[in-house]
C-alpha cells in the first residue's frame, strides 16, 4: 500500500514538473532565424548631379523607395516582398527614358539585377532555404543596386568631363582662330 502511495506521489511530481516545463516554453518563445531582421547596406548612392538628371524617372524613384524600406528586413519579409521587388526591377529595366543611360553596360547591370531578384523569387518556393542564404541573396541585390547607382554617377561624371573638355578645346581652337585671323589681317597691312 505504501508503494502505491509512493508511485502515485511520484506520478504527480512528474506530471507537475512536465507542466512547469511547458509553461516556460510558452513564456519564452525564441524567434526563428527567418524572423530576425538584418540591416543590408547599399554602398553607393546617387551624387547630386545624377539625382537632378533622374528626378523625373518615376520607376527609379519607386525602386529606390522600396530599397530604402528593404534595408532593415528579415528573411521572411524579404521572401514575402520578392514579387514586388521583381516587378519594380522589371519596370525599371523597361523604362529607360534617359538617353545617356541607354548603354550596353548600364543595361547589363539591370539584367544582372533582374536575374538576382528572380533568384530571390525562386527562393520563396524552396522550403529548405535558410535565413543565411536569403540574407546573402538580399546582400547581392543591394550590391547590384549600388553598382547601378555607381554606373549612373560615372555616366554623368564622364559627360560633365567631356563637356568641360569640349569647352577647353573649343576655347583653344577659338584662340588659335583669332590668332590666325589677326595674322591674316596684319599681312595685308604690311604689304601696303
mmCIF file with all atom_site columns, C-alpha atoms in Angstrom:
data_model
loop_
_atom_site.group_PDB
_atom_site.id
_atom_site.type_symbol
_atom_site.label_atom_id
_atom_site.label_alt_id
_atom_site.label_comp_id
_atom_site.label_asym_id
_atom_site.label_entity_id
_atom_site.label_seq_id
_atom_site.pdbx_PDB_ins_code
_atom_site.Cartn_x
_atom_site.Cartn_y
_atom_site.Cartn_z
_atom_site.occupancy
_atom_site.B_iso_or_equiv
_atom_site.pdbx_formal_charge
_atom_site.auth_seq_id
_atom_site.auth_comp_id
_atom_site.auth_asym_id
_atom_site.auth_atom_id
_atom_site.pdbx_PDB_model_num
ATOM 1   C CA . UNK A 1 1   ? 0.000  0.000  0.000   1.00 0.00 ? 1   UNK A CA 1
ATOM 2   C CA . UNK A 1 2   ? 2.813  2.274  0.825   1.00 0.00 ? 2   UNK A CA 1
ATOM 3   C CA . UNK A 1 3   ? 4.355  1.502  -2.568  1.00 0.00 ? 3   UNK A CA 1
ATOM 4   C CA . UNK A 1 4   ? 1.098  2.524  -4.214  1.00 0.00 ? 4   UNK A CA 1
ATOM 5   C CA . UNK A 1 5   ? 1.150  5.859  -2.425  1.00 0.00 ? 5   UNK A CA 1
ATOM 6   C CA . UNK A 1 6   ? 4.769  6.402  -3.412  1.00 0.00 ? 6   UNK A CA 1
ATOM 7   C CA . UNK A 1 7   ? 4.005  5.592  -7.061  1.00 0.00 ? 7   UNK A CA 1
ATOM 8   C CA . UNK A 1 8   ? 1.037  7.976  -7.106  1.00 0.00 ? 8   UNK A CA 1
ATOM 9   C CA . UNK A 1 9   ? 3.112  10.692 -5.440  1.00 0.00 ? 9   UNK A CA 1
ATOM 10  C CA . UNK A 1 10  ? 5.924  10.102 -7.932  1.00 0.00 ? 10  UNK A CA 1
ATOM 11  C CA . UNK A 1 11  ? 3.489  10.370 -10.893 1.00 0.00 ? 11  UNK A CA 1
ATOM 12  C CA . UNK A 1 12  ? 2.036  13.602 -9.519  1.00 0.00 ? 12  UNK A CA 1
ATOM 13  C CA . UNK A 1 13  ? 5.515  15.089 -9.210  1.00 0.00 ? 13  UNK A CA 1
ATOM 14  C CA . UNK A 1 14  ? 6.407  14.065 -12.784 1.00 0.00 ? 14  UNK A CA 1
ATOM 15  C CA . UNK A 1 15  ? 3.167  15.482 -14.184 1.00 0.00 ? 15  UNK A CA 1
ATOM 16  C CA . UNK A 1 16  ? 3.654  18.723 -12.264 1.00 0.00 ? 16  UNK A CA 1
ATOM 17  C CA . UNK A 1 17  ? 7.255  19.010 -13.495 1.00 0.00 ? 17  UNK A CA 1
ATOM 18  C CA . UNK A 1 18  ? 6.202  18.468 -17.120 1.00 0.00 ? 18  UNK A CA 1
ATOM 19  C CA . UNK A 1 19  ? 3.529  21.158 -16.871 1.00 0.00 ? 19  UNK A CA 1
ATOM 20  C CA . UNK A 1 20  ? 6.092  23.588 -15.486 1.00 0.00 ? 20  UNK A CA 1
ATOM 21  C CA . UNK A 1 21  ? 8.420  22.972 -18.471 1.00 0.00 ? 21  UNK A CA 1
ATOM 22  C CA . UNK A 1 22  ? 5.633  23.587 -20.969 1.00 0.00 ? 22  UNK A CA 1
ATOM 23  C CA . UNK A 1 23  ? 4.783  26.895 -19.302 1.00 0.00 ? 23  UNK A CA 1
ATOM 24  C CA . UNK A 1 24  ? 8.372  28.067 -19.537 1.00 0.00 ? 24  UNK A CA 1
ATOM 25  C CA . UNK A 1 25  ? 8.486  27.184 -23.242 1.00 0.00 ? 25  UNK A CA 1
ATOM 26  C CA . UNK A 1 26  ? 5.326  29.149 -23.883 1.00 0.00 ? 26  UNK A CA 1
ATOM 27  C CA . UNK A 1 27  ? 6.541  32.160 -21.925 1.00 0.00 ? 27  UNK A CA 1
ATOM 28  C CA . UNK A 1 28  ? 9.965  32.245 -23.593 1.00 0.00 ? 28  UNK A CA 1
ATOM 29  C CA . UNK A 1 29  ? 9.395  31.818 -27.327 1.00 0.00 ? 29  UNK A CA 1
ATOM 30  C CA . UNK A 1 30  ? 12.530 32.042 -29.408 1.00 0.00 ? 30  UNK A CA 1
ATOM 31  C CA . UNK A 1 31  ? 12.461 33.895 -32.697 1.00 0.00 ? 31  UNK A CA 1
ATOM 32  C CA . UNK A 1 32  ? 13.303 31.728 -35.632 1.00 0.00 ? 32  UNK A CA 1
ATOM 33  C CA . UNK A 1 33  ? 16.289 32.827 -37.687 1.00 0.00 ? 33  UNK A CA 1
ATOM 34  C CA . UNK A 1 34  ? 13.937 33.635 -40.564 1.00 0.00 ? 34  UNK A CA 1
ATOM 35  C CA . UNK A 1 35  ? 12.240 36.305 -38.420 1.00 0.00 ? 35  UNK A CA 1
ATOM 36  C CA . UNK A 1 36  ? 15.374 38.131 -37.277 1.00 0.00 ? 36  UNK A CA 1
ATOM 37  C CA . UNK A 1 37  ? 15.832 41.386 -39.184 1.00 0.00 ? 37  UNK A CA 1
ATOM 38  C CA . UNK A 1 38  ? 19.209 42.183 -40.697 1.00 0.00 ? 38  UNK A CA 1
ATOM 39  C CA . UNK A 1 39  ? 20.422 45.542 -41.960 1.00 0.00 ? 39  UNK A CA 1
ATOM 40  C CA . UNK A 1 40  ? 21.554 45.499 -45.583 1.00 0.00 ? 40  UNK A CA 1
ATOM 41  C CA . UNK A 1 41  ? 23.699 48.301 -46.953 1.00 0.00 ? 41  UNK A CA 1
ATOM 42  C CA . UNK A 1 42  ? 23.859 49.992 -50.338 1.00 0.00 ? 42  UNK A CA 1
ATOM 43  C CA . UNK A 1 43  ? 27.440 51.056 -50.866 1.00 0.00 ? 43  UNK A CA 1
ATOM 44  C CA . UNK A 1 44  ? 26.767 53.764 -53.442 1.00 0.00 ? 44  UNK A CA 1
ATOM 45  C CA . UNK A 1 45  ? 24.038 56.350 -53.732 1.00 0.00 ? 45  UNK A CA 1
ATOM 46  C CA . UNK A 1 46  ? 23.487 58.883 -56.484 1.00 0.00 ? 46  UNK A CA 1
ATOM 47  C CA . UNK A 1 47  ? 25.518 62.087 -56.463 1.00 0.00 ? 47  UNK A CA 1
ATOM 48  C CA . UNK A 1 48  ? 23.753 65.456 -56.716 1.00 0.00 ? 48  UNK A CA 1
ATOM 49  C CA . UNK A 1 49  ? 24.097 65.760 -60.490 1.00 0.00 ? 49  UNK A CA 1
ATOM 50  C CA . UNK A 1 50  ? 22.733 62.252 -61.066 1.00 0.00 ? 50  UNK A CA 1
ATOM 51  C CA . UNK A 1 51  ? 19.825 62.966 -58.703 1.00 0.00 ? 51  UNK A CA 1
ATOM 52  C CA . UNK A 1 52  ? 18.926 66.033 -60.800 1.00 0.00 ? 52  UNK A CA 1
ATOM 53  C CA . UNK A 1 53  ? 19.125 64.084 -64.054 1.00 0.00 ? 53  UNK A CA 1
ATOM 54  C CA . UNK A 1 54  ? 16.995 61.173 -62.766 1.00 0.00 ? 54  UNK A CA 1
ATOM 55  C CA . UNK A 1 55  ? 14.420 63.209 -60.814 1.00 0.00 ? 55  UNK A CA 1
ATOM 56  C CA . UNK A 1 56  ? 11.684 62.565 -63.409 1.00 0.00 ? 56  UNK A CA 1
ATOM 57  C CA . UNK A 1 57  ? 12.404 58.846 -63.722 1.00 0.00 ? 57  UNK A CA 1
ATOM 58  C CA . UNK A 1 58  ? 9.431  57.505 -61.755 1.00 0.00 ? 58  UNK A CA 1
ATOM 59  C CA . UNK A 1 59  ? 10.443 53.836 -61.956 1.00 0.00 ? 59  UNK A CA 1
ATOM 60  C CA . UNK A 1 60  ? 13.869 54.539 -60.482 1.00 0.00 ? 60  UNK A CA 1
ATOM 61  C CA . UNK A 1 61  ? 12.266 56.532 -57.654 1.00 0.00 ? 61  UNK A CA 1
ATOM 62  C CA . UNK A 1 62  ? 9.869  53.655 -56.904 1.00 0.00 ? 62  UNK A CA 1
ATOM 63  C CA . UNK A 1 63  ? 12.708 51.133 -56.742 1.00 0.00 ? 63  UNK A CA 1
ATOM 64  C CA . UNK A 1 64  ? 14.820 53.472 -54.618 1.00 0.00 ? 64  UNK A CA 1
ATOM 65  C CA . UNK A 1 65  ? 11.977 53.946 -52.104 1.00 0.00 ? 65  UNK A CA 1
ATOM 66  C CA . UNK A 1 66  ? 11.487 50.178 -51.939 1.00 0.00 ? 66  UNK A CA 1
ATOM 67  C CA . UNK A 1 67  ? 15.217 49.595 -51.384 1.00 0.00 ? 67  UNK A CA 1
ATOM 68  C CA . UNK A 1 68  ? 15.218 52.146 -48.550 1.00 0.00 ? 68  UNK A CA 1
ATOM 69  C CA . UNK A 1 69  ? 12.326 50.298 -46.856 1.00 0.00 ? 69  UNK A CA 1
ATOM 70  C CA . UNK A 1 70  ? 14.030 46.965 -47.581 1.00 0.00 ? 70  UNK A CA 1
ATOM 71  C CA . UNK A 1 71  ? 17.304 47.903 -45.809 1.00 0.00 ? 71  UNK A CA 1
ATOM 72  C CA . UNK A 1 72  ? 16.271 46.501 -42.438 1.00 0.00 ? 72  UNK A CA 1
ATOM 73  C CA . UNK A 1 73  ? 14.398 43.313 -43.235 1.00 0.00 ? 73  UNK A CA 1
ATOM 74  C CA . UNK A 1 74  ? 14.101 39.739 -42.079 1.00 0.00 ? 74  UNK A CA 1
ATOM 75  C CA . UNK A 1 75  ? 14.491 36.793 -44.449 1.00 0.00 ? 75  UNK A CA 1
ATOM 76  C CA . UNK A 1 76  ? 10.729 36.139 -44.167 1.00 0.00 ? 76  UNK A CA 1
ATOM 77  C CA . UNK A 1 77  ? 9.947  39.727 -45.154 1.00 0.00 ? 77  UNK A CA 1
ATOM 78  C CA . UNK A 1 78  ? 12.462 39.556 -47.992 1.00 0.00 ? 78  UNK A CA 1
ATOM 79  C CA . UNK A 1 79  ? 10.792 36.454 -49.379 1.00 0.00 ? 79  UNK A CA 1
ATOM 80  C CA . UNK A 1 80  ? 7.322  37.952 -48.906 1.00 0.00 ? 80  UNK A CA 1
ATOM 81  C CA . UNK A 1 81  ? 8.330  41.106 -50.811 1.00 0.00 ? 81  UNK A CA 1
ATOM 82  C CA . UNK A 1 82  ? 10.295 39.336 -53.554 1.00 0.00 ? 82  UNK A CA 1
ATOM 83  C CA . UNK A 1 83  ? 7.482  39.555 -56.108 1.00 0.00 ? 83  UNK A CA 1
ATOM 84  C CA . UNK A 1 84  ? 7.062  43.296 -55.571 1.00 0.00 ? 84  UNK A CA 1
ATOM 85  C CA . UNK A 1 85  ? 10.820 43.787 -55.948 1.00 0.00 ? 85  UNK A CA 1
ATOM 86  C CA . UNK A 1 86  ? 10.785 41.720 -59.137 1.00 0.00 ? 86  UNK A CA 1
ATOM 87  C CA . UNK A 1 87  ? 8.020  43.902 -60.611 1.00 0.00 ? 87  UNK A CA 1
ATOM 88  C CA . UNK A 1 88  ? 9.841  47.130 -59.688 1.00 0.00 ? 88  UNK A CA 1
ATOM 89  C CA . UNK A 1 89  ? 13.108 45.937 -61.262 1.00 0.00 ? 89  UNK A CA 1
ATOM 90  C CA . UNK A 1 90  ? 11.266 44.828 -64.414 1.00 0.00 ? 90  UNK A CA 1
ATOM 91  C CA . UNK A 1 91  ? 9.561  48.235 -64.670 1.00 0.00 ? 91  UNK A CA 1
ATOM 92  C CA . UNK A 1 92  ? 12.906 49.987 -64.208 1.00 0.00 ? 92  UNK A CA 1
ATOM 93  C CA . UNK A 1 93  ? 14.551 47.868 -66.877 1.00 0.00 ? 93  UNK A CA 1
ATOM 94  C CA . UNK A 1 94  ? 11.733 48.520 -69.362 1.00 0.00 ? 94  UNK A CA 1
ATOM 95  C CA . UNK A 1 95  ? 11.549 52.272 -68.752 1.00 0.00 ? 95  UNK A CA 1
ATOM 96  C CA . UNK A 1 96  ? 14.964 53.735 -69.502 1.00 0.00 ? 96  UNK A CA 1
ATOM 97  C CA . UNK A 1 97  ? 13.981 57.171 -70.807 1.00 0.00 ? 97  UNK A CA 1
ATOM 98  C CA . UNK A 1 98  ? 17.269 58.973 -70.255 1.00 0.00 ? 98  UNK A CA 1
ATOM 99  C CA . UNK A 1 99  ? 19.355 58.786 -73.420 1.00 0.00 ? 99  UNK A CA 1
ATOM 100 C CA . UNK A 1 100 ? 22.698 58.815 -71.568 1.00 0.00 ? 100 UNK A CA 1
ATOM 101 C CA . UNK A 1 101 ? 21.689 55.622 -69.744 1.00 0.00 ? 101 UNK A CA 1
ATOM 102 C CA . UNK A 1 102 ? 20.790 53.656 -72.867 1.00 0.00 ? 102 UNK A CA 1
ATOM 103 C CA . UNK A 1 103 ? 24.183 51.962 -72.986 1.00 0.00 ? 103 UNK A CA 1
ATOM 104 C CA . UNK A 1 104 ? 25.005 48.250 -73.108 1.00 0.00 ? 104 UNK A CA 1
ATOM 105 C CA . UNK A 1 105 ? 26.963 48.485 -69.836 1.00 0.00 ? 105 UNK A CA 1
ATOM 106 C CA . UNK A 1 106 ? 24.013 50.007 -67.978 1.00 0.00 ? 106 UNK A CA 1
ATOM 107 C CA . UNK A 1 107 ? 21.546 47.523 -69.469 1.00 0.00 ? 107 UNK A CA 1
ATOM 108 C CA . UNK A 1 108 ? 23.847 44.662 -68.440 1.00 0.00 ? 108 UNK A CA 1
ATOM 109 C CA . UNK A 1 109 ? 23.740 45.834 -64.831 1.00 0.00 ? 109 UNK A CA 1
ATOM 110 C CA . UNK A 1 110 ? 19.950 45.993 -64.959 1.00 0.00 ? 110 UNK A CA 1
ATOM 111 C CA . UNK A 1 111 ? 19.811 42.478 -66.422 1.00 0.00 ? 111 UNK A CA 1
ATOM 112 C CA . UNK A 1 112 ? 22.007 41.124 -63.633 1.00 0.00 ? 112 UNK A CA 1
ATOM 113 C CA . UNK A 1 113 ? 19.855 42.862 -61.006 1.00 0.00 ? 113 UNK A CA 1
ATOM 114 C CA . UNK A 1 114 ? 16.755 41.344 -62.581 1.00 0.00 ? 114 UNK A CA 1
ATOM 115 C CA . UNK A 1 115 ? 18.340 37.872 -62.549 1.00 0.00 ? 115 UNK A CA 1
ATOM 116 C CA . UNK A 1 116 ? 19.214 38.172 -58.859 1.00 0.00 ? 116 UNK A CA 1
ATOM 117 C CA . UNK A 1 117 ? 15.691 39.313 -57.970 1.00 0.00 ? 117 UNK A CA 1
ATOM 118 C CA . UNK A 1 118 ? 14.336 36.342 -59.911 1.00 0.00 ? 118 UNK A CA 1
ATOM 119 C CA . UNK A 1 119 ? 16.633 34.128 -57.834 1.00 0.00 ? 119 UNK A CA 1
ATOM 120 C CA . UNK A 1 120 ? 15.107 35.640 -54.679 1.00 0.00 ? 120 UNK A CA 1
ATOM 121 C CA . UNK A 1 121 ? 11.624 34.893 -56.039 1.00 0.00 ? 121 UNK A CA 1
ATOM 122 C CA . UNK A 1 122 ? 12.706 31.295 -56.708 1.00 0.00 ? 122 UNK A CA 1
ATOM 123 C CA . UNK A 1 123 ? 13.835 31.028 -53.093 1.00 0.00 ? 123 UNK A CA 1
ATOM 124 C CA . UNK A 1 124 ? 10.238 31.549 -51.972 1.00 0.00 ? 124 UNK A CA 1
ATOM 125 C CA . UNK A 1 125 ? 9.418  28.107 -53.388 1.00 0.00 ? 125 UNK A CA 1
ATOM 126 C CA . UNK A 1 126 ? 12.308 26.302 -51.664 1.00 0.00 ? 126 UNK A CA 1
ATOM 127 C CA . UNK A 1 127 ? 11.119 25.008 -48.293 1.00 0.00 ? 127 UNK A CA 1
ATOM 128 C CA . UNK A 1 128 ? 14.587 24.095 -47.028 1.00 0.00 ? 128 UNK A CA 1
ATOM 129 C CA . UNK A 1 129 ? 16.029 27.573 -47.609 1.00 0.00 ? 129 UNK A CA 1
ATOM 130 C CA . UNK A 1 130 ? 17.999 29.022 -44.713 1.00 0.00 ? 130 UNK A CA 1
ATOM 131 C CA . UNK A 1 131 ? 17.996 32.547 -43.338 1.00 0.00 ? 131 UNK A CA 1
ATOM 132 C CA . UNK A 1 132 ? 21.675 32.884 -44.207 1.00 0.00 ? 132 UNK A CA 1
ATOM 133 C CA . UNK A 1 133 ? 21.035 32.032 -47.869 1.00 0.00 ? 133 UNK A CA 1
ATOM 134 C CA . UNK A 1 134 ? 18.225 34.586 -48.099 1.00 0.00 ? 134 UNK A CA 1
ATOM 135 C CA . UNK A 1 135 ? 20.350 37.266 -46.413 1.00 0.00 ? 135 UNK A CA 1
ATOM 136 C CA . UNK A 1 136 ? 23.219 36.578 -48.824 1.00 0.00 ? 136 UNK A CA 1
ATOM 137 C CA . UNK A 1 137 ? 20.855 36.949 -51.775 1.00 0.00 ? 137 UNK A CA 1
ATOM 138 C CA . UNK A 1 138 ? 19.477 40.230 -50.433 1.00 0.00 ? 138 UNK A CA 1
ATOM 139 C CA . UNK A 1 139 ? 23.065 41.449 -49.933 1.00 0.00 ? 139 UNK A CA 1
ATOM 140 C CA . UNK A 1 140 ? 23.781 40.612 -53.602 1.00 0.00 ? 140 UNK A CA 1
ATOM 141 C CA . UNK A 1 141 ? 20.742 42.625 -54.664 1.00 0.00 ? 141 UNK A CA 1
ATOM 142 C CA . UNK A 1 142 ? 21.884 45.600 -52.587 1.00 0.00 ? 142 UNK A CA 1
ATOM 143 C CA . UNK A 1 143 ? 25.376 45.338 -54.044 1.00 0.00 ? 143 UNK A CA 1
ATOM 144 C CA . UNK A 1 144 ? 23.990 45.303 -57.583 1.00 0.00 ? 144 UNK A CA 1
ATOM 145 C CA . UNK A 1 145 ? 21.720 48.249 -56.828 1.00 0.00 ? 145 UNK A CA 1
ATOM 146 C CA . UNK A 1 146 ? 24.810 50.104 -55.617 1.00 0.00 ? 146 UNK A CA 1
ATOM 147 C CA . UNK A 1 147 ? 26.630 49.226 -58.848 1.00 0.00 ? 147 UNK A CA 1
ATOM 148 C CA . UNK A 1 148 ? 23.719 50.651 -60.845 1.00 0.00 ? 148 UNK A CA 1
ATOM 149 C CA . UNK A 1 149 ? 23.966 53.881 -58.851 1.00 0.00 ? 149 UNK A CA 1
ATOM 150 C CA . UNK A 1 150 ? 27.718 53.883 -59.394 1.00 0.00 ? 150 UNK A CA 1
ATOM 151 C CA . UNK A 1 151 ? 27.250 53.478 -63.153 1.00 0.00 ? 151 UNK A CA 1
ATOM 152 C CA . UNK A 1 152 ? 24.727 56.341 -63.257 1.00 0.00 ? 152 UNK A CA 1
ATOM 153 C CA . UNK A 1 153 ? 27.183 58.537 -61.332 1.00 0.00 ? 153 UNK A CA 1
ATOM 154 C CA . UNK A 1 154 ? 30.032 57.555 -63.659 1.00 0.00 ? 154 UNK A CA 1
ATOM 155 C CA . UNK A 1 155 ? 27.991 58.307 -66.774 1.00 0.00 ? 155 UNK A CA 1
ATOM 156 C CA . UNK A 1 156 ? 27.206 61.831 -65.578 1.00 0.00 ? 156 UNK A CA 1
ATOM 157 C CA . UNK A 1 157 ? 30.735 62.486 -64.305 1.00 0.00 ? 157 UNK A CA 1
ATOM 158 C CA . UNK A 1 158 ? 32.075 61.420 -67.715 1.00 0.00 ? 158 UNK A CA 1
ATOM 159 C CA . UNK A 1 159 ? 29.505 63.579 -69.502 1.00 0.00 ? 159 UNK A CA 1
ATOM 160 C CA . UNK A 1 160 ? 30.468 66.560 -67.339 1.00 0.00 ? 160 UNK A CA 1
ATOM 161 C CA . UNK A 1 161 ? 34.169 65.903 -68.027 1.00 0.00 ? 161 UNK A CA 1
ATOM 162 C CA . UNK A 1 162 ? 33.536 65.574 -71.780 1.00 0.00 ? 162 UNK A CA 1
ATOM 163 C CA . UNK A 1 163 ? 31.556 68.822 -71.794 1.00 0.00 ? 163 UNK A CA 1
ATOM 164 C CA . UNK A 1 164 ? 34.378 70.595 -69.950 1.00 0.00 ? 164 UNK A CA 1
ATOM 165 C CA . UNK A 1 165 ? 36.941 69.109 -72.328 1.00 0.00 ? 165 UNK A CA 1
ATOM 166 C CA . UNK A 1 166 ? 34.908 70.202 -75.352 1.00 0.00 ? 166 UNK A CA 1
ATOM 167 C CA . UNK A 1 167 ? 34.722 73.707 -73.899 1.00 0.00 ? 167 UNK A CA 1
ATOM 168 C CA . UNK A 1 168 ? 38.502 73.798 -73.375 1.00 0.00 ? 168 UNK A CA 1
ATOM 169 C CA . UNK A 1 169 ? 39.135 72.504 -76.896 1.00 0.00 ? 169 UNK A CA 1
ATOM 170 C CA . UNK A 1 170 ? 36.630 74.976 -78.326 1.00 0.00 ? 170 UNK A CA 1
ATOM 171 C CA . UNK A 1 171 ? 38.265 77.854 -76.452 1.00 0.00 ? 171 UNK A CA 1
ATOM 172 C CA . UNK A 1 172 ? 41.709 76.704 -77.579 1.00 0.00 ? 172 UNK A CA 1
ATOM 173 C CA . UNK A 1 173 ? 40.554 76.483 -81.158 1.00 0.00 ? 173 UNK A CA 1
ATOM 174 C CA . UNK A 1 174 ? 38.834 79.813 -80.812 1.00 0.00 ? 174 UNK A CA 1
ATOM 175 C CA . UNK A 1 175 ? 42.052 81.467 -79.610 1.00 0.00 ? 175 UNK A CA 1
ATOM 176 C CA . UNK A 1 176 ? 44.018 79.809 -82.444 1.00 0.00 ? 176 UNK A CA 1
ATOM 177 C CA . UNK A 1 177 ? 41.418 81.036 -84.931 1.00 0.00 ? 177 UNK A CA 1
ATOM 178 C CA . UNK A 1 178 ? 41.691 84.544 -83.523 1.00 0.00 ? 178 UNK A CA 1
ATOM 179 C CA . UNK A 1 179 ? 45.472 84.459 -83.880 1.00 0.00 ? 179 UNK A CA 1
ATOM 180 C CA . UNK A 1 180 ? 45.180 83.247 -87.459 1.00 0.00 ? 180 UNK A CA 1
ATOM 181 C CA . UNK A 1 181 ? 42.606 85.905 -88.214 1.00 0.00 ? 181 UNK A CA 1
ATOM 182 C CA . UNK A 1 182 ? 44.844 88.556 -86.690 1.00 0.00 ? 182 UNK A CA 1
ATOM 183 C CA . UNK A 1 183 ? 47.776 87.306 -88.754 1.00 0.00 ? 183 UNK A CA 1
ATOM 184 C CA . UNK A 1 184 ? 45.730 87.405 -91.946 1.00 0.00 ? 184 UNK A CA 1
ATOM 185 C CA . UNK A 1 185 ? 44.654 90.946 -91.216 1.00 0.00 ? 185 UNK A CA 1
ATOM 186 C CA . UNK A 1 186 ? 48.205 92.013 -90.419 1.00 0.00 ? 186 UNK A CA 1
ATOM 187 C CA . UNK A 1 187 ? 49.731 90.577 -93.614 1.00 0.00 ? 187 UNK A CA 1
ATOM 188 C CA . UNK A 1 188 ? 47.830 92.811 -95.987 1.00 0.00 ? 188 UNK A CA 1
ATOM 189 C CA . UNK A 1 189 ? 48.764 95.818 -93.851 1.00 0.00 ? 189 UNK A CA 1
ATOM 190 C CA . UNK A 1 190 ? 52.487 95.035 -94.189 1.00 0.00 ? 190 UNK A CA 1
ATOM 191 C CA . UNK A 1 191 ? 52.313 94.894 -97.975 1.00 0.00 ? 191 UNK A CA 1
ATOM 192 C CA . UNK A 1 192 ? 50.663 98.247 -98.377 1.00 0.00 ? 192 UNK A CA 1
#
